[in-house]
Coordinates of N, CA and C in Angstrom, one line a residue:
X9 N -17.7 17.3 -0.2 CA -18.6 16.2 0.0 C -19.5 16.6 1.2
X10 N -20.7 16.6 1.2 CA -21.6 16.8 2.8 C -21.6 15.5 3.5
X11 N -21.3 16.2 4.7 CA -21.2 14.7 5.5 C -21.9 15.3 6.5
X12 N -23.4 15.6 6.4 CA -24.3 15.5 7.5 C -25.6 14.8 6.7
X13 N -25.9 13.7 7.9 CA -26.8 12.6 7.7 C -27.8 12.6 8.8
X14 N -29.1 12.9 8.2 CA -30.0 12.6 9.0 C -30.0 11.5 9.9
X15 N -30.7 11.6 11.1 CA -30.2 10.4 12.1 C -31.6 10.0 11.7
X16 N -30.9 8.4 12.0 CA -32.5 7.3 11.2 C -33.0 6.8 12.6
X17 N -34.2 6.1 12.8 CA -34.4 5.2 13.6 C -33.6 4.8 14.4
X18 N -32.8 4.2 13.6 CA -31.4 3.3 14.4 C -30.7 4.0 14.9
X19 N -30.6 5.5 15.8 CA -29.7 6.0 15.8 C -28.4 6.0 15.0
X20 N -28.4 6.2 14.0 CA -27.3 6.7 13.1 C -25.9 6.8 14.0
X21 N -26.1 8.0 15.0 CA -25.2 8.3 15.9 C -24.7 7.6 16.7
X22 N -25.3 6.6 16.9 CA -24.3 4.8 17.9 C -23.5 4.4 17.3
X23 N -23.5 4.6 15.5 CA -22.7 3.9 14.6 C -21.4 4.2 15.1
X24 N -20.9 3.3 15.0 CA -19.2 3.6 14.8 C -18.4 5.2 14.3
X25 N -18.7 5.0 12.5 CA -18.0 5.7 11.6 C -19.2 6.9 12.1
X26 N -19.9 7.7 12.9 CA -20.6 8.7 12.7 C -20.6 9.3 14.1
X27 N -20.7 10.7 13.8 CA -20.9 11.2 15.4 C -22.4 12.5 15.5
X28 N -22.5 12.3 16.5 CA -23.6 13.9 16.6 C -23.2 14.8 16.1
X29 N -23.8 14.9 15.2 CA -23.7 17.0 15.0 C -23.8 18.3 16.4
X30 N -22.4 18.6 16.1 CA -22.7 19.2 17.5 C -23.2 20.8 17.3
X31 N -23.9 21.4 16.3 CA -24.8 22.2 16.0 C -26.3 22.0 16.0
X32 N -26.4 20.8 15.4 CA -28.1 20.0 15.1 C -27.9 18.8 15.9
X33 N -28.1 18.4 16.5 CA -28.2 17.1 17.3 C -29.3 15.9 16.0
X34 N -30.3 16.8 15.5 CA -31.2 15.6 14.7 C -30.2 15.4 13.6
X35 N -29.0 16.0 12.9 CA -28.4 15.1 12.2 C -27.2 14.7 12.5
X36 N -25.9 13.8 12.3 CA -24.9 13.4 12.7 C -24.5 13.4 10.8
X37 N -22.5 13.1 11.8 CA -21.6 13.8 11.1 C -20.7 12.6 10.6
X38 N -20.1 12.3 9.2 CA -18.7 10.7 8.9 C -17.8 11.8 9.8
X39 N -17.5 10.5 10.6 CA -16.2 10.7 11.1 C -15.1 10.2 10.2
X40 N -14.3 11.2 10.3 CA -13.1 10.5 9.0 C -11.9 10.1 9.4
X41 N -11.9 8.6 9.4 CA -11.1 8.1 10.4 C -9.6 7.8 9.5
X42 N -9.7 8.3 8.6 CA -8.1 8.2 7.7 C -7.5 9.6 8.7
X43 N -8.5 11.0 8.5 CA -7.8 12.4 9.2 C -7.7 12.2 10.8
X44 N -8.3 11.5 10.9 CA -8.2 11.5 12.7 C -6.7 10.4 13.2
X45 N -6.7 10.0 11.9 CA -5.6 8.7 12.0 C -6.2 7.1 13.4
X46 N -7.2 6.7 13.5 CA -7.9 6.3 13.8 C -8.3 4.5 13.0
X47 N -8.0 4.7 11.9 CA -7.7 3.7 11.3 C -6.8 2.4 11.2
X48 N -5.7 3.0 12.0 CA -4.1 1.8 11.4 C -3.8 1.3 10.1
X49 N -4.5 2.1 9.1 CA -4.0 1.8 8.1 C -2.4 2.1 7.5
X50 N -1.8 0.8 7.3 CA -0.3 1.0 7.3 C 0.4 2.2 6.0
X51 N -0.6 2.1 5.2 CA -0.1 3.0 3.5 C -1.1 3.6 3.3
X52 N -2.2 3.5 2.6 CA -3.4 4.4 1.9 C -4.6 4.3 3.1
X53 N -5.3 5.0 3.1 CA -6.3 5.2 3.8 C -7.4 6.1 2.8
X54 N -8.8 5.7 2.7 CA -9.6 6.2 1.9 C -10.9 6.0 2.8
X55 N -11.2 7.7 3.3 CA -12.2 7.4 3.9 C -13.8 7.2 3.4
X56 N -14.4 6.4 4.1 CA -16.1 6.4 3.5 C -17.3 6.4 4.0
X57 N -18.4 6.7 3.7 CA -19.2 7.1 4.6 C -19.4 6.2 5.5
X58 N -19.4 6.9 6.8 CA -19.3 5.6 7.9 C -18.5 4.8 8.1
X59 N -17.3 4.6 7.4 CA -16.1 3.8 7.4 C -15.2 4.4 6.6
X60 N -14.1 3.6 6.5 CA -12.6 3.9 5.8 C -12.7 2.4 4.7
X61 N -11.6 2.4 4.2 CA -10.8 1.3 3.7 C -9.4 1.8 3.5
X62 N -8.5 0.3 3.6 CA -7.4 0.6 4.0 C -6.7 -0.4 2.1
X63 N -5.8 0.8 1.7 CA -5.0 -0.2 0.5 C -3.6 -0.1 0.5
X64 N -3.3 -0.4 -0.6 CA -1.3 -0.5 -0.7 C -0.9 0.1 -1.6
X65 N 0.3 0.6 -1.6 CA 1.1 1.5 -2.6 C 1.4 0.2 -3.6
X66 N 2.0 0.6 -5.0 CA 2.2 -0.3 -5.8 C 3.1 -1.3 -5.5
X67 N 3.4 -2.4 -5.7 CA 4.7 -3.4 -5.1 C 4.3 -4.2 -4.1
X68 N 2.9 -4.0 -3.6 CA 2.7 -4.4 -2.0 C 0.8 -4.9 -2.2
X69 N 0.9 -6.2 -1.4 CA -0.3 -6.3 -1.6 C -1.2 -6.6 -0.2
X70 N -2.5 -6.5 0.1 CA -3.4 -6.5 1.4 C -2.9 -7.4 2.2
X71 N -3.1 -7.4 3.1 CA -2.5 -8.4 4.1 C -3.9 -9.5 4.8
X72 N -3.7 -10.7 3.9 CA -5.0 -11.7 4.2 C -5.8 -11.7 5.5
X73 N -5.1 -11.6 6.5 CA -5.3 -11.3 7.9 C -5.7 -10.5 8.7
X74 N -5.0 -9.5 7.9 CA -5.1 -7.8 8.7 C -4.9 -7.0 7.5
X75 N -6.5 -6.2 7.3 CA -6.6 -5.5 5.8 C -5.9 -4.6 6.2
X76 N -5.7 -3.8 7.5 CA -4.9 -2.5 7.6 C -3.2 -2.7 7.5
X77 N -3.1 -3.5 7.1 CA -1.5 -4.0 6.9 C -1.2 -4.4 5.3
X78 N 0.3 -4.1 4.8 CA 0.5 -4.7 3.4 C 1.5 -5.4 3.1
X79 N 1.7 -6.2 2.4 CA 2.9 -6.8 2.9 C 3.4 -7.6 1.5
X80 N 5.0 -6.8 1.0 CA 5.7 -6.8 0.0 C 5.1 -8.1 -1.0
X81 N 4.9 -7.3 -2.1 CA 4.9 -8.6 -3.1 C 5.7 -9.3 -4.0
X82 N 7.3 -8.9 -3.4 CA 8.7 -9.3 -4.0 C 9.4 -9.0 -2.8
X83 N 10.5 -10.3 -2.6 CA 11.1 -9.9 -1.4 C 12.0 -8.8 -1.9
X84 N 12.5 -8.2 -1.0 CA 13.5 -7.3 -1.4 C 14.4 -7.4 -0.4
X85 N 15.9 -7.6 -0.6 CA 17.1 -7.2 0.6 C 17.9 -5.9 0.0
X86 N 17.3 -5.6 1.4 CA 18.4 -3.6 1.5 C 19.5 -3.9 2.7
X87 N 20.2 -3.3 2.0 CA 21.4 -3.1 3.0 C 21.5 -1.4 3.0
X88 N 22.1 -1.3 4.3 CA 22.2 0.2 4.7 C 22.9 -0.1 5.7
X89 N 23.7 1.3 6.1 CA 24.3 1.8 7.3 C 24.0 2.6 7.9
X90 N 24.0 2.5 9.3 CA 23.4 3.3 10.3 C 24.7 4.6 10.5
X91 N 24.5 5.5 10.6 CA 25.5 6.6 10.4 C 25.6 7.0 12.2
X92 N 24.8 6.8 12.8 CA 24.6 7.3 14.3 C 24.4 5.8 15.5
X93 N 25.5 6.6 16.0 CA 25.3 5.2 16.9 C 24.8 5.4 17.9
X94 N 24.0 6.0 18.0 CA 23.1 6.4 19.2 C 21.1 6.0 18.6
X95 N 21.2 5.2 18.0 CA 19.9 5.0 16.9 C 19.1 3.8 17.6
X96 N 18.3 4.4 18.5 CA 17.8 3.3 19.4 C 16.2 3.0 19.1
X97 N 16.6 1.7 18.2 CA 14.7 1.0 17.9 C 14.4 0.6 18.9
X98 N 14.6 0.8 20.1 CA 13.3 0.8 21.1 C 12.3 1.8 21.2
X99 N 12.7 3.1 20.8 CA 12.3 4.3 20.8 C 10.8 4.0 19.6
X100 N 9.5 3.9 19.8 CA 8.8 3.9 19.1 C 9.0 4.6 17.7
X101 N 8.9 6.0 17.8 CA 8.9 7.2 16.9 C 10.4 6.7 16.0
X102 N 11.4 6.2 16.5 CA 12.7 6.5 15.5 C 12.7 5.0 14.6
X103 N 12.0 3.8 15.1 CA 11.4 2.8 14.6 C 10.2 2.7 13.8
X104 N 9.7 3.5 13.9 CA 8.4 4.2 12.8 C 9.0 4.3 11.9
X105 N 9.7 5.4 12.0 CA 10.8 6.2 10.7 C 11.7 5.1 10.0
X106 N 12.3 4.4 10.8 CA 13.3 3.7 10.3 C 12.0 2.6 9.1
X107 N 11.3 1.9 9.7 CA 10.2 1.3 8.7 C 10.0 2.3 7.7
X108 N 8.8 3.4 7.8 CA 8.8 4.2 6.7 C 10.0 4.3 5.6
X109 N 11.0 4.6 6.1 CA 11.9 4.7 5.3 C 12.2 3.4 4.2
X110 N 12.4 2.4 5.0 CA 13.3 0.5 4.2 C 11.6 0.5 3.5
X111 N 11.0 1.2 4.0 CA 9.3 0.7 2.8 C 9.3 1.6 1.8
X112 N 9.8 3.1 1.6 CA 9.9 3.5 1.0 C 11.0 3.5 -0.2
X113 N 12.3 3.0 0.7 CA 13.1 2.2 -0.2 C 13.1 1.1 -1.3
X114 N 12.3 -0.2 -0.7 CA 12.1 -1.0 -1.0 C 10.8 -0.8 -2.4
X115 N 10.0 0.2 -2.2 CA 8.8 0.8 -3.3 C 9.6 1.2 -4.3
X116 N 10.7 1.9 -4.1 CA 11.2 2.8 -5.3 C 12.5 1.9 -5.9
X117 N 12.8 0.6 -5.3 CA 13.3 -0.4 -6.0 C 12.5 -1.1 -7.0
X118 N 11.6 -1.4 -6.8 CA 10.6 -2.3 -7.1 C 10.4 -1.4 -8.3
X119 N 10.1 -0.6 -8.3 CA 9.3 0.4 -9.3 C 10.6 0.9 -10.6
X120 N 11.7 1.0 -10.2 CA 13.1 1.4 -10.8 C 13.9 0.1 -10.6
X121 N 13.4 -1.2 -11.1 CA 14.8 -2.4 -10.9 C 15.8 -1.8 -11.9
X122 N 16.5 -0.5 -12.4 CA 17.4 -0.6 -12.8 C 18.3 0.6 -12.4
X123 N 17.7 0.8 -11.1 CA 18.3 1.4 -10.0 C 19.6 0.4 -8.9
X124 N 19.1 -1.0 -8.9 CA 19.9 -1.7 -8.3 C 21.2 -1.8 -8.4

């Protein structure tokens, strides 16, 4: 895909989603804010010119409030056990994971209810 855009009037390059070409200064560059991770998009990320949009894996749908969020379209209760007792969700990163995980769980129930 070319992602060099003549700069308009409007500076093009004030925009948000766009930056200076740092070869040509007269054109500017989509910033792609899915690769930069820049978005908060909680599941899919699709970037677009000048912008992103943010969507959901199947099971899960937009979140009315906050499109960068999704949020289950069937409750689901998982039970698990913690094998380490040193497993501290204060720790941002091991609280990421632990989410990723119960969401990934919770997708491949939904998708396999005769896994249950």
């Amino acid at each position: 895909m070319y992602n060099k855009y003549l700069k308009l009037s409007t500076n093009l390059h004030q925009h948000k989603g766009f930056s200076t070409n740092v070869t040509n200064s007269s054109h500017c560059d989509d910033i792609n804010e899915c690769a930069t991770n820049t978005s908060n998009c909680q599941q899919i990320c699709t970037n677009t010119i000048g912008s992103f949009l943010c969507s959901c894996n199947p099971g899960f749908s937009t979140n009315v409030t906050n499109p960068s969020l999704c949020d289950a379209q069937h409750r689901v209760i998982l039970r698990f056990t913690f094998t380490s007792e040193d497993l501290n969700l204060t720790d941002q990163q091991i609280k990421e994971n632990v989410i990723q995980a119960l969401q990934s769980q919770s997708l491949e129930l939904i998708e396999n209810p005769k896994r249950r």
